Coordinates of C-alpha atoms in Angstrom, one line a residue:
Chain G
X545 CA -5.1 -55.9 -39.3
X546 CA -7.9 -57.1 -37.8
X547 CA -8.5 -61.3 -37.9
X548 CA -12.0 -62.9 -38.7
X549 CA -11.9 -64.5 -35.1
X550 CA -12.0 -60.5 -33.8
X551 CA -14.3 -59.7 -36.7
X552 CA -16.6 -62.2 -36.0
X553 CA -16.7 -61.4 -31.6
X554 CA -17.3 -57.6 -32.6
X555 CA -20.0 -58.4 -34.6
X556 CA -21.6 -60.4 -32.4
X557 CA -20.9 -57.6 -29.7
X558 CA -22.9 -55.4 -31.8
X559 CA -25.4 -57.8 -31.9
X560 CA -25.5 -57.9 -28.5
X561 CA -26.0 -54.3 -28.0
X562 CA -28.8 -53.2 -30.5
X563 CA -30.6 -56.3 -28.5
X564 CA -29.6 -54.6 -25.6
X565 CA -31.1 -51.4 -26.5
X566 CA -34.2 -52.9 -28.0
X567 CA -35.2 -54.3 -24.8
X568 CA -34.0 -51.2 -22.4
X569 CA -36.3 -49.0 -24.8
X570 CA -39.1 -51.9 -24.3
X571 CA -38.2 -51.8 -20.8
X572 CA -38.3 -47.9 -20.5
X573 CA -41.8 -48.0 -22.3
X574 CA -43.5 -50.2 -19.9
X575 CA -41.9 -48.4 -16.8
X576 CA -44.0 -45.0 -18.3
X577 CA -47.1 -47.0 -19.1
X578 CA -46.8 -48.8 -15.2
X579 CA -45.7 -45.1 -13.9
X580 CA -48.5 -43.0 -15.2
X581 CA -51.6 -44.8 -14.3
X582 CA -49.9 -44.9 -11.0
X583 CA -49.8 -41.1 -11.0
X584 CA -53.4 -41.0 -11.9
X585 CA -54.9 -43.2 -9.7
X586 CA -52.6 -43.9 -6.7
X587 CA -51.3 -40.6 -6.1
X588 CA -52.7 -38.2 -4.2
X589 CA -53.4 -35.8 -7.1
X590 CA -57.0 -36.0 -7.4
X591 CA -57.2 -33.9 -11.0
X592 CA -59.3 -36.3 -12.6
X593 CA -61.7 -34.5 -13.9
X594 CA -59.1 -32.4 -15.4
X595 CA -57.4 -35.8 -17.0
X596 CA -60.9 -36.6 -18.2
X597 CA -61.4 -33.7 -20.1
X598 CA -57.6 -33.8 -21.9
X599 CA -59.1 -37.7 -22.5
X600 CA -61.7 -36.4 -24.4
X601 CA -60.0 -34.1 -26.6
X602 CA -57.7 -36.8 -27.3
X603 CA -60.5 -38.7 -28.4
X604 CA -61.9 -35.8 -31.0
X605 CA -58.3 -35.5 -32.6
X606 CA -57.3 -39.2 -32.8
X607 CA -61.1 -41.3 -33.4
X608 CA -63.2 -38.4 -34.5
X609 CA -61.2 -36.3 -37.0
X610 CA -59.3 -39.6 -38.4
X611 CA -63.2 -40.9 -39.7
X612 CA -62.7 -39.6 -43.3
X613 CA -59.6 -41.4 -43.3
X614 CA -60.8 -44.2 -42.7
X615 CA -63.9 -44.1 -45.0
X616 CA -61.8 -43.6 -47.7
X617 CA -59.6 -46.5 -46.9
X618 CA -61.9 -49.0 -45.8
X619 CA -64.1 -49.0 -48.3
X620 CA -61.2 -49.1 -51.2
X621 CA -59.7 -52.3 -49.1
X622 CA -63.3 -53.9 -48.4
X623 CA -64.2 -53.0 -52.1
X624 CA -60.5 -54.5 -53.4
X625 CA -60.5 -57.6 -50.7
X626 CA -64.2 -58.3 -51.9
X627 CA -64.1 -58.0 -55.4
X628 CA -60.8 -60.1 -56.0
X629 CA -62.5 -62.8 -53.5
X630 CA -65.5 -63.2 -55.3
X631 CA -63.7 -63.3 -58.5
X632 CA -61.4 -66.4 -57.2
X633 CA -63.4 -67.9 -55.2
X634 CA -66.2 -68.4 -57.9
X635 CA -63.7 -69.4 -60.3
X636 CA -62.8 -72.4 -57.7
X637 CA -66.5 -73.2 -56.5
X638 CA -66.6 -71.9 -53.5
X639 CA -68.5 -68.9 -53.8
X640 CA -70.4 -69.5 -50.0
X641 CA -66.9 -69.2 -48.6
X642 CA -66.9 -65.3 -48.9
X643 CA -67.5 -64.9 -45.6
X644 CA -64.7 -66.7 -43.8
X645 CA -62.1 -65.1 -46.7
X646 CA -62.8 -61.5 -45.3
X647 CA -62.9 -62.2 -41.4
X648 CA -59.7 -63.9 -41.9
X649 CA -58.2 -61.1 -44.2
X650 CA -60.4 -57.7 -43.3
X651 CA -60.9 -58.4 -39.6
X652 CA -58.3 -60.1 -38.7
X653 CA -55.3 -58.4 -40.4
X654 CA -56.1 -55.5 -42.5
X655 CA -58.5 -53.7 -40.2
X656 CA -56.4 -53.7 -37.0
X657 CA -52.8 -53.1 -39.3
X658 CA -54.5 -50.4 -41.5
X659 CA -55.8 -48.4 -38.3
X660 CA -53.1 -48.6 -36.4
X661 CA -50.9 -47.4 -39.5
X662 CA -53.1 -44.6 -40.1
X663 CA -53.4 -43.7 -36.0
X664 CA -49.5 -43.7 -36.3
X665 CA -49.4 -41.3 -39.1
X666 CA -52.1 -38.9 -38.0
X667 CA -51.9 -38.5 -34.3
X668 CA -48.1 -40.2 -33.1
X669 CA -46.5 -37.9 -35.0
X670 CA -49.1 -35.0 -33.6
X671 CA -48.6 -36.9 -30.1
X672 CA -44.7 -36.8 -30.0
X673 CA -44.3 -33.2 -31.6
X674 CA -46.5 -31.7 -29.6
X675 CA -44.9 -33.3 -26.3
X676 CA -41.8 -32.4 -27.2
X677 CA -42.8 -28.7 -28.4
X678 CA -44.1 -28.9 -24.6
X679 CA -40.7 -29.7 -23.5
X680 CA -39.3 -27.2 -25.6
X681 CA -41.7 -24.5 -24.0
X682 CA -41.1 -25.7 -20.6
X683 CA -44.7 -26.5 -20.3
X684 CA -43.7 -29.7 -18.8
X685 CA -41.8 -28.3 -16.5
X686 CA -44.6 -25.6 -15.5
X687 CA -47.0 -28.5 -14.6
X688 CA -44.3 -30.2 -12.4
X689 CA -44.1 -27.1 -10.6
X690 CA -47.3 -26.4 -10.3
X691 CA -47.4 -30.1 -8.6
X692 CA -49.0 -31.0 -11.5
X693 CA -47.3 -35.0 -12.4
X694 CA -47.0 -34.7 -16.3
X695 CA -47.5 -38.3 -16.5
X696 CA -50.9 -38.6 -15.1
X697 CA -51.8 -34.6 -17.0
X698 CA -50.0 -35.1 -20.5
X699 CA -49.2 -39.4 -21.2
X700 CA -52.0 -41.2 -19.5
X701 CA -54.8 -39.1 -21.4
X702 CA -53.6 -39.7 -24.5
X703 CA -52.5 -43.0 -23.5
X704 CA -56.5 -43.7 -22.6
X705 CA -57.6 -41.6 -25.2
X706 CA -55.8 -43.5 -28.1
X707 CA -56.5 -46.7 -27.6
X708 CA -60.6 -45.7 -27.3
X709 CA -60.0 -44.2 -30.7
X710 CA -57.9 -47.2 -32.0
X711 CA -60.7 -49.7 -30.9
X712 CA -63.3 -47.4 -32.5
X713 CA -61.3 -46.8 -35.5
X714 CA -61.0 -50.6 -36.2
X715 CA -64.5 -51.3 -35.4
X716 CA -65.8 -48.7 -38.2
X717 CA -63.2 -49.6 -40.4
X718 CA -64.7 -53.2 -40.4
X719 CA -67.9 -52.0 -40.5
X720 CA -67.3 -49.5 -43.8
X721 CA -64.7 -52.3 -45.6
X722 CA -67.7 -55.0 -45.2
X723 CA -71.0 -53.3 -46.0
X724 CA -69.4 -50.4 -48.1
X725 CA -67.5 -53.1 -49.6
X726 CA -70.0 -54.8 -50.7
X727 CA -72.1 -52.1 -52.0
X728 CA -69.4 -50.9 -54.3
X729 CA -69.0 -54.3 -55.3
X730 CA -72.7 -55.1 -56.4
X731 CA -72.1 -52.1 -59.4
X732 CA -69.8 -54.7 -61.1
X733 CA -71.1 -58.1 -59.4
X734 CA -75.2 -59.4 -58.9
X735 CA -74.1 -61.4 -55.4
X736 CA -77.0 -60.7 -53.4
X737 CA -76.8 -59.5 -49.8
X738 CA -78.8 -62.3 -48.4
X739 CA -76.0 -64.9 -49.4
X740 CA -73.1 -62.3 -48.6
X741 CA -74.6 -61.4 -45.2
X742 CA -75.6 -65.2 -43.8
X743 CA -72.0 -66.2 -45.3
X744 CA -70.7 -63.2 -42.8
X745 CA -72.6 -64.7 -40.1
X746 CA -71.7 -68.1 -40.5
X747 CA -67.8 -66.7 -40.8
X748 CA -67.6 -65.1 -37.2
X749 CA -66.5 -66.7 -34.2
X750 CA -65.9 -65.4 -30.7
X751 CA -62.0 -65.7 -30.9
X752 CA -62.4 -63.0 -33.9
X753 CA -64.1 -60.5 -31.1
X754 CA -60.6 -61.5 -28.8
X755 CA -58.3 -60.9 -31.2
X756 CA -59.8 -57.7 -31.9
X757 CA -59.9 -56.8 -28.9
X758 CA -56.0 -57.6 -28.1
X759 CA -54.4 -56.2 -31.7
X760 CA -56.4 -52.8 -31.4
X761 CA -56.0 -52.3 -27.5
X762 CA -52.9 -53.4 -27.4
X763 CA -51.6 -51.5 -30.6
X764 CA -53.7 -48.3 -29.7
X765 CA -51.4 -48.5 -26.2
X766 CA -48.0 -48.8 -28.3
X767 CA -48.5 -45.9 -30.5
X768 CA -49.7 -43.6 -28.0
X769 CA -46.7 -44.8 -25.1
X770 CA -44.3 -44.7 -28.1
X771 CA -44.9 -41.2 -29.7
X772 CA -44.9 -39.8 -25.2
X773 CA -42.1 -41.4 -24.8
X774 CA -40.7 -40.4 -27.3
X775 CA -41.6 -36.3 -27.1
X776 CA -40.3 -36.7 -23.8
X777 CA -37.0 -37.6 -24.9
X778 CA -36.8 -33.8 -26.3
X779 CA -33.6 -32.6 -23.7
X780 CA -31.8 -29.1 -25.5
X781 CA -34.1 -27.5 -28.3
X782 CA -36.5 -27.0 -31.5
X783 CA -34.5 -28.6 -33.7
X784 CA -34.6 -32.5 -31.5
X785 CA -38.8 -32.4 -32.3
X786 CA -38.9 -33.5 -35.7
X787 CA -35.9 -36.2 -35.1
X788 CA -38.1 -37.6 -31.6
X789 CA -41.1 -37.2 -33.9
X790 CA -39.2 -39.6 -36.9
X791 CA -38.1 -42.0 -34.2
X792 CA -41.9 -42.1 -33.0
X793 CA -43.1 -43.1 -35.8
X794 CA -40.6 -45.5 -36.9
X795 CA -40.7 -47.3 -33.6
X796 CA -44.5 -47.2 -33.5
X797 CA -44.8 -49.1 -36.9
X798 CA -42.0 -51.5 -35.9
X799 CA -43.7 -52.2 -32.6
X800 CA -47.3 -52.5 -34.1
X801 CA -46.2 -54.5 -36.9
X802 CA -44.5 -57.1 -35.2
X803 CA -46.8 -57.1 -32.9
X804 CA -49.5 -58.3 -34.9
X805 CA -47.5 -60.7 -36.2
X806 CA -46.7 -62.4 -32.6
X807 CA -50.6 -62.5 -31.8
X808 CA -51.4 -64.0 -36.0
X809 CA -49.0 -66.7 -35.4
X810 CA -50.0 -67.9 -31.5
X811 CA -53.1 -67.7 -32.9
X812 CA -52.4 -69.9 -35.8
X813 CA -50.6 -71.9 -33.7
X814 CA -53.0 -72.5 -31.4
X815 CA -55.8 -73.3 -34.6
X816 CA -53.3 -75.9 -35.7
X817 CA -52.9 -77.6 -32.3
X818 CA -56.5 -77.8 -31.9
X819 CA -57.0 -79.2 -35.6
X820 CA -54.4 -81.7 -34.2
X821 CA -51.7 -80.9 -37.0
X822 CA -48.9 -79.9 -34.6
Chain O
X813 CA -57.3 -32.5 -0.9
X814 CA -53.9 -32.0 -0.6
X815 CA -52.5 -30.7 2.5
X816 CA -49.2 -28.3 2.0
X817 CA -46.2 -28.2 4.5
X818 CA -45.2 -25.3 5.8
X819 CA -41.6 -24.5 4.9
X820 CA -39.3 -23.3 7.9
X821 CA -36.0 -23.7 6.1
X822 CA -34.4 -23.7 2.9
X823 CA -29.9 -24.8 2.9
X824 CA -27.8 -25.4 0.5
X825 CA -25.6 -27.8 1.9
X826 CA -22.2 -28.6 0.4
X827 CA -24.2 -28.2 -3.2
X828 CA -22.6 -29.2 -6.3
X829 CA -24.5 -28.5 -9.8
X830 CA -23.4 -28.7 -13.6
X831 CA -25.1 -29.8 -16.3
X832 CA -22.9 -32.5 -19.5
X833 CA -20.2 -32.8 -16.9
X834 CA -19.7 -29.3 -16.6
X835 CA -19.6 -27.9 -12.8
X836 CA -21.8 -24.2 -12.6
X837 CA -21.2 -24.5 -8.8
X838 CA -19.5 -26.3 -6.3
X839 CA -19.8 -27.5 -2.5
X840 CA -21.9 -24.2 -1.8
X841 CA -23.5 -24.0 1.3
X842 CA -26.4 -21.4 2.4
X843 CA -29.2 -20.8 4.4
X844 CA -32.0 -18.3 3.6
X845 CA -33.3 -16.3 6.1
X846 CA -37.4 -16.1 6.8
X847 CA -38.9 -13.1 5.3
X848 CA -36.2 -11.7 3.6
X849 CA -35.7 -11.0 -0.4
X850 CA -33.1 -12.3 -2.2
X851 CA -31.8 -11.3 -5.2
X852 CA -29.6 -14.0 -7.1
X853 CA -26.8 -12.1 -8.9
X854 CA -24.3 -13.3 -11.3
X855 CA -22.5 -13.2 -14.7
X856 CA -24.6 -14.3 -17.8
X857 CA -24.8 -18.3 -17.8
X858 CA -23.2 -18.6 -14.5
X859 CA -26.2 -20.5 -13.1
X860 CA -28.9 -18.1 -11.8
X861 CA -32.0 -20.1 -13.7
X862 CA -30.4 -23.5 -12.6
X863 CA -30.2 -22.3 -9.0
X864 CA -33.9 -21.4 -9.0
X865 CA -34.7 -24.9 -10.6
X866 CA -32.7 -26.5 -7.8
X867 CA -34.8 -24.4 -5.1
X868 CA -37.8 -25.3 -7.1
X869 CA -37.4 -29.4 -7.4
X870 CA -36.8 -29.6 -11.2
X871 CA -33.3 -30.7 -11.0
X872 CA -31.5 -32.5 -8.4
X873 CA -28.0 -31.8 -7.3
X874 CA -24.8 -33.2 -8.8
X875 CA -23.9 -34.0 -5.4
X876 CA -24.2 -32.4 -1.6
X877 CA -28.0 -31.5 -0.5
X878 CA -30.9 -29.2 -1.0
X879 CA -32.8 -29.2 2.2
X880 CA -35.9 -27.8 3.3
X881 CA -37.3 -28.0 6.8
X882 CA -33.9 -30.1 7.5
X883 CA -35.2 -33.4 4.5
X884 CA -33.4 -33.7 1.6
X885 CA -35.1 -33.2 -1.5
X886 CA -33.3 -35.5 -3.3
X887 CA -34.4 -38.4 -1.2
X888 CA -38.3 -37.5 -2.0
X889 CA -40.3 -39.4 -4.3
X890 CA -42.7 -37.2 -6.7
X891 CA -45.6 -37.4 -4.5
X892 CA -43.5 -36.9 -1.0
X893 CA -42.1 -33.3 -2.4
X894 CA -45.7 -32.4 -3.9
X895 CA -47.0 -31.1 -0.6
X896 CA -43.5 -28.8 -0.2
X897 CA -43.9 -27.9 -4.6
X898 CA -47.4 -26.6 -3.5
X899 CA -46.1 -24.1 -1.7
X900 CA -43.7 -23.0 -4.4
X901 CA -44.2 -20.5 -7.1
X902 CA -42.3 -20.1 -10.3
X903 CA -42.0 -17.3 -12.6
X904 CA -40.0 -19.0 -16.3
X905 CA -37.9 -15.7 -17.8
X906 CA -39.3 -17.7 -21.0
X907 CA -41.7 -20.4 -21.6
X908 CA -44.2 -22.0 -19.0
X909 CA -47.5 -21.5 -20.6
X910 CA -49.7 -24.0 -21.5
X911 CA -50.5 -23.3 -25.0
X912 CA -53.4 -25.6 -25.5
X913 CA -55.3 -23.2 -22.4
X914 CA -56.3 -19.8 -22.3
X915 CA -54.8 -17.5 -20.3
X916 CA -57.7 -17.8 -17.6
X917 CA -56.9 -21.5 -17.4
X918 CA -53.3 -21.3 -17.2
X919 CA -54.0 -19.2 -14.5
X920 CA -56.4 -21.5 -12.8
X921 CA -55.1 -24.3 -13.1
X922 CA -52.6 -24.6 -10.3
X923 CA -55.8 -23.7 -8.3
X924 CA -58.2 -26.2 -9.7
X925 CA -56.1 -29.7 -10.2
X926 CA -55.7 -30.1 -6.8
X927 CA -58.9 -28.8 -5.7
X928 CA -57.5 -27.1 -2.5
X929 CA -60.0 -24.0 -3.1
X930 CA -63.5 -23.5 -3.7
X931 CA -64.7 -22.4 -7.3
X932 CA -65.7 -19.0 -5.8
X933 CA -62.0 -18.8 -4.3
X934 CA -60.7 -19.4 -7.7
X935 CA -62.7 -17.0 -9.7
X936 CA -61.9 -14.5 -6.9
X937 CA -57.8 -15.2 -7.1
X938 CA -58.3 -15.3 -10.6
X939 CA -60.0 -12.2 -11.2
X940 CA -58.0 -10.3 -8.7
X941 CA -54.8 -11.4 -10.8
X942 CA -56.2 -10.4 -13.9
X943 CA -57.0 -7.1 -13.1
X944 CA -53.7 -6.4 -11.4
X945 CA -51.8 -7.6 -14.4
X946 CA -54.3 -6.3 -17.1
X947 CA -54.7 -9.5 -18.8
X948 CA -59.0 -9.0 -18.1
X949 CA -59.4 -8.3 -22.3
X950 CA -56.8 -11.6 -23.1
X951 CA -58.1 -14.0 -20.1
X952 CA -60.3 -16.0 -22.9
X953 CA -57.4 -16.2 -25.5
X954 CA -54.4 -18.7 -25.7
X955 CA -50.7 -17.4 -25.2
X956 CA -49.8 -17.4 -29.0
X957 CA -52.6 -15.3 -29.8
X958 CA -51.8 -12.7 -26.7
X959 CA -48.8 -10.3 -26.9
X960 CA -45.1 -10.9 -25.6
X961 CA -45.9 -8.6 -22.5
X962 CA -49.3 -10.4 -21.8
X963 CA -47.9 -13.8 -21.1
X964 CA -45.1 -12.6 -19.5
X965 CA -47.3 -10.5 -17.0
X966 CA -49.4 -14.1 -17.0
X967 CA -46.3 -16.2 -16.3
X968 CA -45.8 -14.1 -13.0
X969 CA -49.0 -13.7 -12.3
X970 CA -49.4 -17.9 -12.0
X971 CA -46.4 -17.8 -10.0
X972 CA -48.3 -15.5 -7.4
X973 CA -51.6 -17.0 -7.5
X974 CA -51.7 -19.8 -5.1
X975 CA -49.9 -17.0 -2.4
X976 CA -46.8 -19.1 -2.0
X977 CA -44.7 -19.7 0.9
X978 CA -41.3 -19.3 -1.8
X979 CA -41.5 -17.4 -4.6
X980 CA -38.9 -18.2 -6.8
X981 CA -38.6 -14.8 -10.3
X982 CA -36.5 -16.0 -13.3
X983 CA -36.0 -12.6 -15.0
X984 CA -39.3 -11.7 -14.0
X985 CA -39.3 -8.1 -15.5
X986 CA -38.0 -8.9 -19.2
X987 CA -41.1 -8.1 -21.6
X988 CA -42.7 -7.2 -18.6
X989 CA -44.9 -4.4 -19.1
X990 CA -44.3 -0.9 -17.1
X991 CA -47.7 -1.6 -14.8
X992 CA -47.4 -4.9 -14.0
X993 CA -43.7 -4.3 -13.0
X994 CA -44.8 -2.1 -10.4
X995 CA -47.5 -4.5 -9.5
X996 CA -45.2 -7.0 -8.9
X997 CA -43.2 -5.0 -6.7
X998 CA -46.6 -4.4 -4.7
X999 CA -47.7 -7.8 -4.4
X1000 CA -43.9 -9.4 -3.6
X1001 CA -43.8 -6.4 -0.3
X1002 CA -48.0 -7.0 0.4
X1003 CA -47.2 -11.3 0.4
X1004 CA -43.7 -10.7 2.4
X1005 CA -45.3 -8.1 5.1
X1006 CA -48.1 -10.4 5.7
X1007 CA -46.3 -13.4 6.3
X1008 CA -48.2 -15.6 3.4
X1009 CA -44.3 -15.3 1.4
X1010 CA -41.4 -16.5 3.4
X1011 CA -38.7 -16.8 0.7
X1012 CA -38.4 -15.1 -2.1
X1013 CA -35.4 -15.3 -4.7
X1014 CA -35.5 -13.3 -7.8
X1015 CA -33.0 -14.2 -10.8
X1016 CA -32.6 -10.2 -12.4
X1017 CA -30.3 -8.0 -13.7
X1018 CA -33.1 -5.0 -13.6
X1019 CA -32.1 -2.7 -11.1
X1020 CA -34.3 -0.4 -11.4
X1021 CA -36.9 -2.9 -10.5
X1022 CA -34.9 -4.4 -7.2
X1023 CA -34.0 -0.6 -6.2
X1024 CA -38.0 -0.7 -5.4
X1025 CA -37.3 -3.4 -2.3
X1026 CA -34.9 -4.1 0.3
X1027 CA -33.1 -7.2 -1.1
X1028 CA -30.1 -9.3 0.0
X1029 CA -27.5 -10.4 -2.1
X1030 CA -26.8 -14.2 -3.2
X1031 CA -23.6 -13.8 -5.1
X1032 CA -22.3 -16.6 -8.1
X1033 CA -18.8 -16.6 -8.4
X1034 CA -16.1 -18.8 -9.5
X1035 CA -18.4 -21.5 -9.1
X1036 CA -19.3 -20.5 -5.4
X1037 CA -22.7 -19.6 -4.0
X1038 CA -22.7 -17.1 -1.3
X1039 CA -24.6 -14.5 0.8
X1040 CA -23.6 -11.0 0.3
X1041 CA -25.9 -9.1 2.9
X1042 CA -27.9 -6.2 2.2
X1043 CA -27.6 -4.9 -0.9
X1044 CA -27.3 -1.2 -1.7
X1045 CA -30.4 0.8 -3.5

C-alpha cells in the first residue's frame, strides 16, 4: 500500500514533468521560430520571391477571408460593450467617461483576445491540417529533396503572413466595434457623435498603440508557430491530422490566452507603480 | 546562385538502419560504381524505399556512415548537404506532389527556387518534360484534379528535370502509363550515356521495365545490403 509520504513525492513528480513538458514544447517552439527565419534569410536559398508569394496567399486566407467574421463580431461586441456602458455609466454620472471604458475593455482586451480566437479557429486549424496532410503526402519531404528547406517554404510564410493578418484583423476589429458600435447604438440611444468621438480622443494614449502592437504581433506569431509545429508533428499517417490539428488549437488558445494575461497585468502593474500605489 | 558539387562517390559504410527500434539492415557496406544502373531488389518491406531515402538525405543512419565524395552525410548541416541534394533526383512510388501547384509548377519549381537557370531554360526543360511525359493538356491543373497515371508520370518527370548527377526511382513504373514507361527508359540510357547521370538506383519489382537496361543487382537480405553484379535480362 502505498504511504502519503510516497503519494505526496509522486505527485509532485508529476508536477514536475508536465512543467517539464510545458517548457520543452515552449522551448521546441522558439527553436522553429529562431530556425526558419534563419533558413530564409541566412541560408543560401535565395527563393524569396517564391516565400513572398506563399506570404501572400497566407495573407488572402487568414486577413482577407476572415473580414466577415469579424464584422459580424465586432460590431455585436462594440454594439454590446457600448450600449451596457452608456447605460451604467449614465446611471453613475459619468457619461463623458465612455471613451476611456472602451479603450480599456474594446482595445485593450476584447479586440486583440477575440481576433486571435477567431485567427485560431479559422486558419490554425487550416494551418496545422494542411501541414500535416503535407506530411502525410510527403510533400515535405519532396521540398527537402528538391533542396527546398520546408522551414523557410512552408512555416516562415505563414508565420509572416499570420501575424500581418492578426494585426490587420485587430485593427478593423477596433475600428467596426467603435464606429459600428456606436451606430447601432444611436437606434436605441440620442448620444451624439461629437461627445462620443472627442470622449475617444481624449481616451487614447500611446501605450494603447504598444500594447496593440505586442498582444496582436506577438499572438499572431503563437498561433501560426503553434498550428506548424504542430502539423509537423504528423510522423505515421491520415488518422494523426485531426489529433495534431486538436492539439493546435488547444495549445494556441492556451498560449494566446495566458499570454494576454502576462502583458494586462505588467501593464497594470506598471500603471500602479507609476500612480505610486505599489 | 547555388553552386552544386559534383558527386565522385557514393559508400555505404558499416550502415545500420531501422525505424521504432526495429533493425531493416545492418553493418552493410557498398560502393556504387560511376555510370552504372542499379536496381535495388528485395522482399516486400525489407527496406528498398528506406535505402533510397538514406541515399537521398531524408533519414540519417542508425549507426555506421553514408558517404559521398568520402564526407559523411550525417555530419552535414541542412545547408552543407544542399549543394550535394541538388544534384539528386527523387521519384516517391506515392506522394511528392505539391497539391496547392499545378502540375507546371511542381515541375518548375526545383528549377526556379534556387534560380540556377534562366526562365528561358526553365520553360525549355519544362516543356520538353511535358511533352515526353504527355502531361502538355494537365500542365495548368493541380494533382487532385489530374489522373493517377498523370502525376505519377509528373512525379518522375520532376525527379529528371534538373538532369541529376543520382537518380534515385521508388517504384517508378506503378500507375505509370505504357508511354511514359518507355520514356523513362529512354531518358535514364540518354542521361547515363551522356555522362549528366552518374548513379542511378531504381527500387522496382517490374521486370519487364528493367529487362529494357543493363542493370546491376543491389540485393536486401537477412538484413544485409549487397552487390549482386550484373543482373540477367
Amino acid at each position: 500500500m502505498r504511504t502519503a509520504a510516497q503519494y505526496m513525492f509522486r505527485q509532485i513528480d508529476d508536477w514536475g514533468s508536465s512543467v517539464l513538458r510545458v517548457v520543452m514544447y515552449t522551448l521546441n517552439v522558439l527553436e522553429m521560430i529562431y530556425l526558419s527565419v534563419r533558413a530564409t534569410f541566412f541560408d543560401q536559398a535565395q527563393g524569396l520571391r517564391t516565400i513572398f508569394s506563399v506570404v501572400s496567399a497566407q495573407i488572402y486566407f487568414t486577413g482577407f477571408q476572415a473580414l466577415p467574421l469579424i464584422s459580424v463580431l465586432a460590431l455585436a461586441s462594440g454594439s454590446i460593450v457600448i450600449m451596457q456602458s452608456q447605460a451604467q455609466l449614465s446611471l453613475l454620472g459619468g457619461a463623458e467617461m465612455i471613451g476611456n471604458l472602451l479603450v480599456v475593455v474594446i482595445v485593450r482586451e476584447i479586440s486583440p483576445l477575440l481576433t486571435a480566437l477567431i485567427v485560431i479557429a479559422r486558419s490554425g486549424t487550416a494551418v496545422a491540417s494542411e501541414i500535416g496532410n503535407m506530411k502525410v503526402n510527403r510533400e515535405i519531404e519532396a521540398l527537402e529533396v528538391m533542396g527546398i528547406n520546408p522551414l523557410s517554404y512552408v512555416v516562415f510564410p505563414r508565420l509572416v503572413g499570420g501575424v500581418i493578418s492578426v494585426l490587420c484583423l485587430a485593427f478593423y476589429f477596433i475600428l467596426v466595434a467603435l464606429i459600428g458600435g456606436f451606430l447601432v447604438t444611436r437606434l436605441v440611444d440620442a448620444t451624439p457623435f461629437s461627445f462620443y468621438a472627442d470622449s475617444l480622443a481624449r481616451a487614447f494614449a500611446a501605450e494603447d498603440v504598444l500594447l496593440f502592437l505586442l498582444k496582436n504581433t506577438f499572438s499572431g506569431a503563437i498561433i501560426f508557430t503553434v498550428s506548424s509545429y504542430q502539423g509537423l508533428q504528423v510522423q505515421r499517417g491520415p488518422h494523426e491530422v485531426p489529433q495534431v490539428t486538436t492539439k493546435a488549437v488547444v495549445n494556441s488558445v492556451v498560449y494566446v490566452t495566458v499570454f494576454n494575461l502576462i502583458v494586462t497585468t505588467l501593464f497594470y502593474l506598471n500603471e500602479l507603480v507609476k500612480l505610486g500605489l505599489i | 546562385m547555388i553552386d552544386t558539387k559534383s558527386i565522385e562517390s557514393i559508400e555505404f559504410r558499416d550502415l545500420s538502419f531501422g525505424y521504432d527500434q526495429t533493425l531493416l539492415f545492418e553493418k552493410s557496406n557498398f560502393q556504387l560504381e560511376k555510370g552504372k544502373i542499379f536496381h535495388l531488389s528485395s522482399a516486400s518491406g525489407a527496406g528498398k524505399s528506406a535505402v533510397l531515402r538514406l541515399l537521398a538525405g531524408l533519414v540519417l543512419p542508425s549507426s555506421g556512415e553514408y558517404l559521398l565524395n568520402g564526407l559523411s552525410v550525417g555530419d552535414m548541416s541542412f545547408e552543407e548537404f544542399l549543394p550535394y541534394r541538388l544534384c539528386f533526383g527523387f521519384s516517391f512510388d506515392l506522394g511528392g506532389l505539391l497539391n496547392n501547384r499545378t502540375i507546371r509548377e511542381n515541375l518548375t519549381l526545383p528549377l526556379e527556387y534556387h534560380k540556377r537557370f534562366t526562365d528561358e531554360e526553365i520553360k525549355r526543360r519544362c516543356e520538353l518534360m511535358l511533352r515526353k511525359f504527355d502531361l502538355v493538356a494537365a500542365a495548368d491543373r493541380r494533382p487532385s484534379s489530374v489522373s493517377g497515371s498523370q502525376r505519377k508520370a509528373c512525379v518522375v518527370a520532376r525527379s529528371l528535370i534538373i538532369e541529376p548527377q543520382v537518380l534515385l526511382l521508388d517504384d517508378p513504373t506503378t500507375g505509370l502509363g505504357e508511354s511514359a514507361a518507355r520514356e523513362l527508359v529512354h531518358t535514364i540510357g540518354e542521361y547515363v550515356a551522356s555522362g549528366k547521370t552518374r548513379f542511378v538506383v531504381i527500387a522496382t519489382d517490374d521486370k519487364a521495365f528493367l529487362n529494357q537496361m543493363s542493370v546491376e543487382r543491389l540485393d536486401i537480405r537477412q538484413g544485409k545490403i549487397s552487390l549482386r553484379g550484373l543482373e540477367a535480362a
